[in-house]
Amino acid sequence: MNAAIITIGDEILIGQIVDTNSAWLAENLNLLGIKVDEIISVSDNSDHIKESLQRYIGKKDIVLISGGLGPTKDDITKTTLAEFFESKLIFRPEVLAHIEKIFAWRNVKISEVNRLQAYLPDNCKVLKNPSGTASGMWFEKSGTIVVSLPGVPYELKDIYETSLLPELTSLLKGPVIVHRTVMTQGIPESVLSERIKDWEESLPKTIKLAYLPRPGIVRLRLTGIGEDKYLLEDILESQIAKLLKIIGKDVFSLKDIPIEKVIAELLLEKKILLATAESCTGGAIAKLITSVPGSSQYFRGSIIAYDNSVKNSLLKVKEESFILYGAVSKQVVEEMAEGARTQLGTDYAIATSGIAGPGGGTKEKPVGSTWIAVSGPKNTISKHFHFGEHRGRNVEKASIAALNMLRNIILEINTGE
């Protein structure tokens, strides 16, 4: 099956927001074996929407639309689709009941414009929105399925997973697609590709490899395509086992999850308490940690010690350490980690001190120069990194590297560095 995705909204076309819905939909359709041929964005204009739809009707198996289903006057997708599919809007009492329930839960009085969201085209299949007031809509014309979804990302995802996915799964025919993910940290994409070159070249024809890099992390996605799901799974597991013999020390997860989730599972399993002392990362590590639900069970807090006086007064870093070695040094970052562990009463503490940029660098300590330390029950270990010249990427790379360093120390993994 093939598909096209249409995102609707002037805010996308003027660059006011970034269209993340298309990427998410494309990835999830691919997991089902549905090939996305085109992705386009159009304005909040009825003629533009109709022209885009007409382009795909009878040519694509599926067209997914996101956006324009809100209650305000600029949300015209529903009325446009009603015109395009030659239908009329009818009252759906079950939809109104759902909307009223949401407003009651929010303790907000329902407005008339929200009541109007219960009027939907008479020839569409309604896809219930578990987390919002805009229902999804399923139409069919000339062999093409057209599905309209809200533009709010979490509502779109909820409708897809609870209503749309079961419908699409029941229609699927053809080859099976199986994915596996290997998450690596601290090894550049070019270095990684060279290291696994022989393994990659020996992959069976049924397996494809994709490199998906982001600052500090390279995600390897292996995709198996064939007729037998269980055979594909066996082949993938066998290939991953071979891969781990080559780069096992650089792998932090065999699941497609962020490193902060890996750390969360590890700290909960080991019943470990953690704190952070952050200078150049400015709280970014703490933000990653606390983004995981339930982090209060293992995270005590963070001291953002940007100024040396704070490092001295709150983390007990010695004045002579600043004078002899400078704030960005092995000695200072280790004292920061030890101070955070003592002051916040935890099993482990992470500390960072560096020159994020774009200014402040010297010949001896250029922009991107960063020290990271982890203090634990046995000892304090520190490591020097050079992340580059981009401030935002330096902070992101340092935060991810710090979490993976903590993971390696807890699991006593010798990276050989």
Short mmCIF file of C-alpha atoms in Angstrom, two decimals:
data_model
loop_
_atom_site.label_atom_id
_atom_site.label_comp_id
_atom_site.label_asym_id
_atom_site.label_seq_id
_atom_site.Cartn_x
_atom_site.Cartn_y
_atom_site.Cartn_z
CA MET A 1 0.00 0.00 0.00
CA ASN A 2 1.14 3.55 -0.68
CA ALA A 3 0.25 6.80 1.05
CA ALA A 4 0.49 10.58 0.97
CA ILE A 5 0.43 12.98 3.91
CA ILE A 6 -1.05 16.47 3.82
CA THR A 7 -0.48 18.93 6.67
CA ILE A 8 -2.71 21.98 6.80
CA GLY A 9 -1.87 25.31 8.39
CA ASP A 10 -0.51 28.74 7.52
CA GLU A 11 1.62 28.55 10.68
CA ILE A 12 3.62 25.71 9.09
CA LEU A 13 4.17 27.52 5.81
CA ILE A 14 5.43 30.72 7.46
CA GLY A 15 7.79 28.76 9.70
CA GLN A 16 5.97 29.63 12.92
CA ILE A 17 5.84 25.96 13.95
CA VAL A 18 7.70 22.87 12.78
CA ASP A 19 5.65 20.06 11.25
CA THR A 20 6.49 17.05 13.42
CA ASN A 21 3.23 15.23 12.63
CA SER A 22 4.31 14.19 9.12
CA ALA A 23 7.55 12.66 10.35
CA TRP A 24 5.74 10.74 13.07
CA LEU A 25 3.01 9.50 10.72
CA ALA A 26 5.51 8.51 8.03
CA GLU A 27 7.58 6.53 10.52
CA ASN A 28 4.56 4.70 11.89
CA LEU A 29 3.11 3.96 8.45
CA ASN A 30 6.48 2.54 7.44
CA LEU A 31 6.36 0.23 10.44
CA LEU A 32 3.14 -1.18 8.99
CA GLY A 33 4.70 -1.65 5.58
CA ILE A 34 2.83 1.32 4.06
CA LYS A 35 5.09 3.32 1.74
CA VAL A 36 4.78 7.10 1.98
CA ASP A 37 5.38 8.57 -1.49
CA GLU A 38 4.69 12.25 -0.81
CA ILE A 39 4.37 14.74 2.04
CA ILE A 40 3.02 18.24 1.36
CA SER A 41 1.91 21.25 3.39
CA VAL A 42 -0.93 23.54 2.29
CA SER A 43 -2.47 26.73 3.63
CA ASP A 44 -5.75 27.16 5.45
CA ASN A 45 -7.50 27.61 2.14
CA SER A 46 -10.43 25.46 1.03
CA ASP A 47 -9.43 25.45 -2.65
CA HIS A 48 -5.87 24.45 -1.84
CA ILE A 49 -7.05 21.56 0.33
CA LYS A 50 -9.44 20.31 -2.36
CA GLU A 51 -6.80 20.58 -5.09
CA SER A 52 -4.36 18.56 -2.99
CA LEU A 53 -6.94 15.87 -2.32
CA GLN A 54 -7.97 15.65 -5.96
CA ARG A 55 -4.36 15.05 -6.85
CA TYR A 56 -4.31 11.84 -4.80
CA ILE A 57 -7.84 10.41 -5.09
CA GLY A 58 -7.74 7.19 -7.09
CA LYS A 59 -3.94 7.22 -7.16
CA LYS A 60 -2.99 6.59 -3.52
CA ASP A 61 -4.30 3.90 -1.22
CA ILE A 62 -4.28 6.19 1.81
CA VAL A 63 -4.15 9.96 2.33
CA LEU A 64 -3.61 11.23 5.87
CA ILE A 65 -4.46 14.86 6.66
CA SER A 66 -3.49 16.69 9.84
CA GLY A 67 -4.65 20.09 11.04
CA GLY A 68 -7.58 22.47 10.80
CA LEU A 69 -10.06 20.60 13.01
CA GLY A 70 -10.22 23.05 15.90
CA PRO A 71 -13.32 25.00 16.95
CA THR A 72 -12.32 28.43 15.64
CA LYS A 73 -13.23 30.10 12.33
CA ASP A 74 -9.79 29.55 10.77
CA ASP A 75 -10.22 25.77 11.17
CA ILE A 76 -11.88 24.92 7.86
CA THR A 77 -10.82 21.33 7.22
CA LYS A 78 -14.07 19.72 8.34
CA THR A 79 -16.35 21.90 6.21
CA THR A 80 -13.97 21.59 3.25
CA LEU A 81 -14.00 17.79 3.48
CA ALA A 82 -17.80 17.79 3.74
CA GLU A 83 -17.94 19.75 0.47
CA PHE A 84 -15.31 17.59 -1.22
CA PHE A 85 -17.05 14.33 -0.30
CA GLU A 86 -20.49 15.78 -1.09
CA SER A 87 -21.86 15.28 2.40
CA LYS A 88 -23.69 17.33 4.98
CA LEU A 89 -22.84 17.91 8.61
CA ILE A 90 -25.02 15.97 11.03
CA PHE A 91 -25.21 16.00 14.82
CA ARG A 92 -23.42 13.11 16.55
CA PRO A 93 -24.73 12.83 20.13
CA GLU A 94 -21.98 10.42 21.19
CA VAL A 95 -19.36 12.98 20.14
CA LEU A 96 -21.04 15.74 22.14
CA ALA A 97 -21.20 13.48 25.18
CA HIS A 98 -17.46 12.93 24.88
CA ILE A 99 -16.79 16.68 24.52
CA GLU A 100 -18.96 17.46 27.55
CA LYS A 101 -17.10 14.86 29.57
CA ILE A 102 -13.75 16.47 28.72
CA PHE A 103 -14.97 19.95 29.71
CA ALA A 104 -16.45 18.63 32.96
CA TRP A 105 -13.14 16.96 33.81
CA ARG A 106 -11.34 20.27 33.14
CA ASN A 107 -13.96 22.09 35.22
CA VAL A 108 -14.56 24.50 32.32
CA LYS A 109 -17.93 25.57 30.90
CA ILE A 110 -18.44 24.22 27.38
CA SER A 111 -18.84 26.89 24.69
CA GLU A 112 -21.12 26.90 21.66
CA VAL A 113 -18.19 26.59 19.25
CA ASN A 114 -17.15 23.40 21.01
CA ARG A 115 -20.68 22.02 20.74
CA LEU A 116 -20.43 22.56 16.99
CA GLN A 117 -17.53 20.07 16.94
CA ALA A 118 -20.17 17.36 17.42
CA TYR A 119 -21.43 18.04 13.87
CA LEU A 120 -19.54 15.83 11.41
CA PRO A 121 -20.02 14.76 7.76
CA ASP A 122 -22.73 12.15 7.39
CA ASN A 123 -20.63 9.85 5.19
CA CYS A 124 -17.53 9.65 7.37
CA LYS A 125 -16.53 7.06 9.93
CA VAL A 126 -15.82 8.85 13.21
CA LEU A 127 -12.46 8.14 14.88
CA LYS A 128 -12.77 8.92 18.59
CA ASN A 129 -10.28 11.39 20.07
CA PRO A 130 -9.42 10.13 23.59
CA SER A 131 -7.65 13.34 24.63
CA GLY A 132 -9.38 16.18 22.78
CA THR A 133 -12.59 17.54 21.29
CA ALA A 134 -11.79 17.22 17.56
CA SER A 135 -12.79 13.81 16.20
CA GLY A 136 -10.87 12.08 13.45
CA MET A 137 -12.75 11.32 10.20
CA TRP A 138 -12.42 8.41 7.75
CA PHE A 139 -13.67 8.80 4.17
CA GLU A 140 -13.42 6.55 1.11
CA LYS A 141 -13.57 7.58 -2.55
CA SER A 142 -12.44 5.93 -5.80
CA GLY A 143 -10.40 3.32 -3.92
CA THR A 144 -8.61 5.88 -1.75
CA ILE A 145 -8.98 6.12 2.03
CA VAL A 146 -8.77 9.69 3.34
CA VAL A 147 -8.29 10.19 7.07
CA SER A 148 -8.41 13.60 8.72
CA LEU A 149 -6.66 14.01 12.09
CA PRO A 150 -6.20 16.97 14.47
CA GLY A 151 -3.01 18.99 14.22
CA VAL A 152 -2.30 18.86 17.96
CA PRO A 153 0.49 16.22 18.08
CA TYR A 154 -0.60 14.32 21.18
CA GLU A 155 -4.21 14.18 19.97
CA LEU A 156 -3.11 12.97 16.52
CA LYS A 157 -1.00 10.23 18.11
CA ASP A 158 -3.79 9.15 20.46
CA ILE A 159 -6.32 8.81 17.63
CA TYR A 160 -3.80 6.96 15.47
CA GLU A 161 -2.91 4.45 18.17
CA THR A 162 -6.41 3.82 19.55
CA SER A 163 -8.62 4.05 16.45
CA LEU A 164 -6.70 4.34 13.19
CA LEU A 165 -4.02 1.71 13.72
CA PRO A 166 -6.48 -1.18 14.23
CA GLU A 167 -8.39 -0.12 11.09
CA LEU A 168 -5.25 0.03 8.95
CA THR A 169 -3.87 -3.23 10.32
CA SER A 170 -7.02 -5.07 9.28
CA LEU A 171 -6.54 -3.89 5.67
CA LEU A 172 -2.90 -4.77 5.23
CA LYS A 173 -1.69 -7.34 2.76
CA GLY A 174 1.78 -7.98 1.41
CA PRO A 175 5.30 -8.38 2.82
CA VAL A 176 6.04 -8.20 6.54
CA ILE A 177 8.32 -5.43 7.84
CA VAL A 178 10.21 -5.91 11.12
CA HIS A 179 12.40 -3.24 12.73
CA ARG A 180 15.10 -3.46 15.38
CA THR A 181 17.01 -0.53 16.90
CA VAL A 182 20.52 -0.25 18.32
CA MET A 183 21.29 2.97 20.22
CA THR A 184 24.93 4.12 20.36
CA GLN A 185 26.54 7.04 22.18
CA GLY A 186 29.84 8.87 21.87
CA ILE A 187 30.95 7.46 18.52
CA PRO A 188 30.62 9.70 15.43
CA GLU A 189 28.61 8.37 12.50
CA SER A 190 31.62 8.25 10.18
CA VAL A 191 33.74 6.35 12.71
CA LEU A 192 30.87 3.98 13.44
CA SER A 193 30.27 3.23 9.77
CA GLU A 194 33.94 2.44 9.24
CA ARG A 195 34.06 0.18 12.29
CA ILE A 196 31.06 -1.91 11.20
CA LYS A 197 31.77 -1.77 7.48
CA ASP A 198 32.48 -5.50 7.07
CA TRP A 199 29.44 -6.46 9.14
CA GLU A 200 27.21 -4.11 7.15
CA GLU A 201 28.43 -5.42 3.81
CA SER A 202 27.71 -9.01 4.88
CA LEU A 203 24.07 -8.32 5.85
CA PRO A 204 21.51 -10.56 4.10
CA LYS A 205 19.58 -8.93 1.24
CA THR A 206 16.42 -9.06 3.38
CA ILE A 207 17.98 -6.67 5.93
CA LYS A 208 18.53 -2.94 5.40
CA LEU A 209 20.54 -0.67 7.72
CA ALA A 210 19.89 3.04 8.34
CA TYR A 211 22.07 5.51 10.28
CA LEU A 212 19.97 8.06 12.20
CA PRO A 213 22.33 10.52 13.94
CA ARG A 214 21.65 13.32 16.38
CA PRO A 215 24.10 15.21 18.64
CA GLY A 216 25.94 12.63 20.74
CA ILE A 217 23.90 9.65 19.54
CA VAL A 218 23.67 7.48 16.45
CA ARG A 219 20.59 5.28 16.18
CA LEU A 220 21.04 2.23 13.98
CA ARG A 221 17.78 0.91 12.55
CA LEU A 222 17.74 -2.55 11.03
CA THR A 223 14.73 -3.32 8.84
CA GLY A 224 13.82 -6.82 7.71
CA ILE A 225 11.42 -7.28 4.79
CA GLY A 226 9.96 -10.68 3.86
CA GLU A 227 7.03 -13.05 4.10
CA ASP A 228 7.84 -14.78 7.41
CA LYS A 229 7.82 -12.51 10.48
CA TYR A 230 9.42 -15.07 12.80
CA LEU A 231 12.21 -15.88 10.37
CA LEU A 232 12.95 -12.17 9.98
CA GLU A 233 13.07 -11.73 13.75
CA ASP A 234 15.55 -14.61 14.08
CA ILE A 235 17.78 -13.16 11.35
CA LEU A 236 17.70 -9.71 12.96
CA GLU A 237 18.57 -11.05 16.40
CA SER A 238 21.46 -13.03 14.92
CA GLN A 239 22.82 -9.95 13.13
CA ILE A 240 22.51 -7.78 16.24
CA ALA A 241 24.44 -10.37 18.25
CA LYS A 242 27.28 -10.11 15.70
CA LEU A 243 27.11 -6.31 15.83
CA LEU A 244 27.39 -6.22 19.61
CA LYS A 245 30.67 -8.14 19.44
CA ILE A 246 32.06 -5.21 17.45
CA ILE A 247 30.53 -2.13 19.15
CA GLY A 248 28.94 -3.51 22.33
CA LYS A 249 30.69 -0.99 24.60
CA ASP A 250 29.20 1.88 22.61
CA VAL A 251 25.62 0.59 22.78
CA PHE A 252 23.39 1.89 25.56
CA SER A 253 20.11 0.28 24.50
CA LEU A 254 18.58 -2.23 22.12
CA LYS A 255 15.26 -0.40 22.38
CA ASP A 256 14.33 2.83 20.63
CA ILE A 257 14.28 4.87 23.83
CA PRO A 258 16.28 7.94 24.97
CA ILE A 259 19.20 7.56 27.32
CA GLU A 260 17.34 9.27 30.18
CA LYS A 261 14.80 6.42 30.09
CA VAL A 262 17.62 3.87 30.16
CA ILE A 263 19.08 5.64 33.19
CA ALA A 264 15.67 5.71 34.86
CA GLU A 265 15.26 1.95 34.52
CA LEU A 266 18.80 1.36 35.81
CA LEU A 267 18.49 3.63 38.86
CA LEU A 268 15.12 2.14 39.80
CA GLU A 269 16.42 -1.39 39.42
CA LYS A 270 19.55 -0.71 41.51
CA LYS A 271 17.69 1.55 43.99
CA ILE A 272 20.21 4.35 43.45
CA LEU A 273 19.78 8.02 44.38
CA LEU A 274 21.27 10.61 42.01
CA ALA A 275 22.11 14.32 42.07
CA THR A 276 23.75 16.68 39.59
CA ALA A 277 26.04 19.68 39.84
CA GLU A 278 25.94 21.56 36.56
CA SER A 279 27.91 24.48 35.25
CA CYS A 280 28.16 24.51 31.44
CA THR A 281 25.05 22.35 30.99
CA GLY A 282 22.97 24.79 33.05
CA GLY A 283 20.44 22.24 34.30
CA ALA A 284 20.06 20.36 31.00
CA ILE A 285 21.00 17.03 32.61
CA ALA A 286 18.45 17.55 35.38
CA LYS A 287 15.86 18.42 32.74
CA LEU A 288 16.50 15.15 30.91
CA ILE A 289 16.30 13.16 34.13
CA THR A 290 13.08 14.77 35.33
CA SER A 291 11.41 14.42 31.91
CA VAL A 292 10.85 10.76 32.81
CA PRO A 293 7.72 10.10 34.93
CA GLY A 294 8.60 8.78 38.37
CA SER A 295 12.03 10.43 38.48
CA SER A 296 11.36 11.63 42.04
CA GLN A 297 12.04 8.07 43.15
CA TYR A 298 15.74 8.33 42.29
CA PHE A 299 16.60 12.01 41.64
CA ARG A 300 17.25 14.28 44.63
CA GLY A 301 17.99 17.51 42.81
CA SER A 302 20.57 19.67 41.08
CA ILE A 303 22.85 22.53 41.99
CA ILE A 304 23.41 24.78 38.98
CA ALA A 305 26.74 26.26 39.98
CA TYR A 306 27.48 28.62 37.13
CA ASP A 307 29.60 31.07 39.09
CA ASN A 308 32.72 30.00 40.98
CA SER A 309 31.36 31.51 44.19
CA VAL A 310 28.44 29.08 44.03
CA LYS A 311 30.77 26.16 43.37
CA ASN A 312 32.71 27.22 46.46
CA SER A 313 29.83 27.99 48.83
CA LEU A 314 27.37 25.23 47.92
CA LEU A 315 29.61 22.48 46.53
CA LYS A 316 32.67 23.19 48.71
CA VAL A 317 35.10 23.44 45.79
CA LYS A 318 38.41 24.73 47.18
CA GLU A 319 39.49 28.26 46.26
CA GLU A 320 42.99 27.03 45.48
CA SER A 321 41.57 24.63 42.87
CA PHE A 322 40.25 27.57 40.86
CA ILE A 323 43.58 29.40 41.19
CA LEU A 324 45.79 26.43 40.31
CA TYR A 325 43.68 24.64 37.69
CA GLY A 326 40.81 26.90 36.59
CA ALA A 327 37.07 26.23 36.72
CA VAL A 328 37.19 23.96 33.66
CA SER A 329 39.47 21.28 35.04
CA LYS A 330 39.63 17.73 36.32
CA GLN A 331 40.18 18.89 39.90
CA VAL A 332 37.23 21.32 40.01
CA VAL A 333 34.71 19.03 38.32
CA GLU A 334 35.61 16.14 40.64
CA GLU A 335 35.18 18.38 43.68
CA MET A 336 31.83 19.52 42.27
CA ALA A 337 30.62 15.93 41.92
CA GLU A 338 31.81 15.00 45.40
CA GLY A 339 30.24 18.13 46.85
CA ALA A 340 26.87 17.43 45.21
CA ARG A 341 26.89 13.83 46.42
CA THR A 342 27.65 14.95 49.98
CA GLN A 343 25.37 18.00 50.10
CA LEU A 344 22.37 16.24 48.55
CA GLY A 345 22.93 12.88 50.23
CA THR A 346 22.93 10.60 47.20
CA ASP A 347 24.69 7.44 46.05
CA TYR A 348 25.97 9.04 42.85
CA ALA A 349 26.40 12.57 41.52
CA ILE A 350 27.24 13.92 38.07
CA ALA A 351 29.12 17.19 37.55
CA THR A 352 29.94 19.20 34.44
CA SER A 353 32.22 22.17 33.81
CA GLY A 354 33.12 23.41 30.37
CA ILE A 355 33.23 26.16 27.79
CA ALA A 356 29.97 25.91 25.86
CA GLY A 357 30.75 28.87 23.58
CA PRO A 358 30.62 30.66 21.31
CA GLY A 359 33.12 32.77 23.28
CA GLY A 360 35.36 32.15 26.27
CA GLY A 361 37.72 29.66 24.70
CA THR A 362 41.52 29.77 24.82
CA LYS A 363 44.28 27.89 23.03
CA GLU A 364 44.64 25.56 26.02
CA LYS A 365 40.90 25.27 26.61
CA PRO A 366 39.02 25.87 23.34
CA VAL A 367 35.26 26.19 22.97
CA GLY A 368 33.69 22.79 23.51
CA SER A 369 36.29 21.74 26.09
CA THR A 370 34.29 19.99 28.83
CA TRP A 371 35.07 18.00 31.95
CA ILE A 372 32.50 15.53 33.29
CA ALA A 373 32.81 13.71 36.61
CA VAL A 374 30.79 11.02 38.31
CA SER A 375 31.20 10.48 42.03
CA GLY A 376 30.01 7.20 43.51
CA PRO A 377 30.42 5.03 46.62
CA LYS A 378 33.76 3.64 45.44
CA ASN A 379 35.49 6.60 43.82
CA THR A 380 35.20 9.67 41.61
CA ILE A 381 35.94 9.34 37.92
CA SER A 382 36.34 12.21 35.48
CA LYS A 383 36.84 12.50 31.74
CA HIS A 384 37.70 15.29 29.35
CA PHE A 385 35.70 15.85 26.14
CA HIS A 386 35.87 18.23 23.23
CA PHE A 387 32.42 18.59 21.69
CA GLY A 388 32.88 21.35 19.10
CA GLU A 389 32.01 25.00 18.62
CA HIS A 390 28.18 25.10 18.66
CA ARG A 391 26.81 26.08 22.07
CA GLY A 392 23.49 24.25 21.84
CA ARG A 393 25.02 21.04 20.54
CA ASN A 394 27.78 21.22 23.16
CA VAL A 395 25.21 21.31 25.96
CA GLU A 396 23.21 18.45 24.41
CA LYS A 397 26.28 16.30 23.79
CA ALA A 398 27.64 16.92 27.29
CA SER A 399 24.32 16.01 28.90
CA ILE A 400 24.03 12.75 26.98
CA ALA A 401 27.69 11.87 27.53
CA ALA A 402 27.31 12.49 31.27
CA LEU A 403 24.33 10.15 31.54
CA ASN A 404 26.08 7.43 29.57
CA MET A 405 29.20 7.85 31.68
CA LEU A 406 27.05 7.33 34.78
CA ARG A 407 25.54 4.22 33.20
CA ASN A 408 28.94 2.74 32.37
CA ILE A 409 30.26 3.38 35.88
CA ILE A 410 27.25 1.84 37.59
CA LEU A 411 27.40 -1.23 35.35
CA GLU A 412 31.23 -1.23 35.63
CA ILE A 413 31.63 -1.15 31.85
CA ASN A 414 35.21 -0.44 30.82
CA THR A 415 35.00 1.62 27.64
CA GLY A 416 38.73 1.55 27.20
CA GLU A 417 38.93 5.33 27.02
#
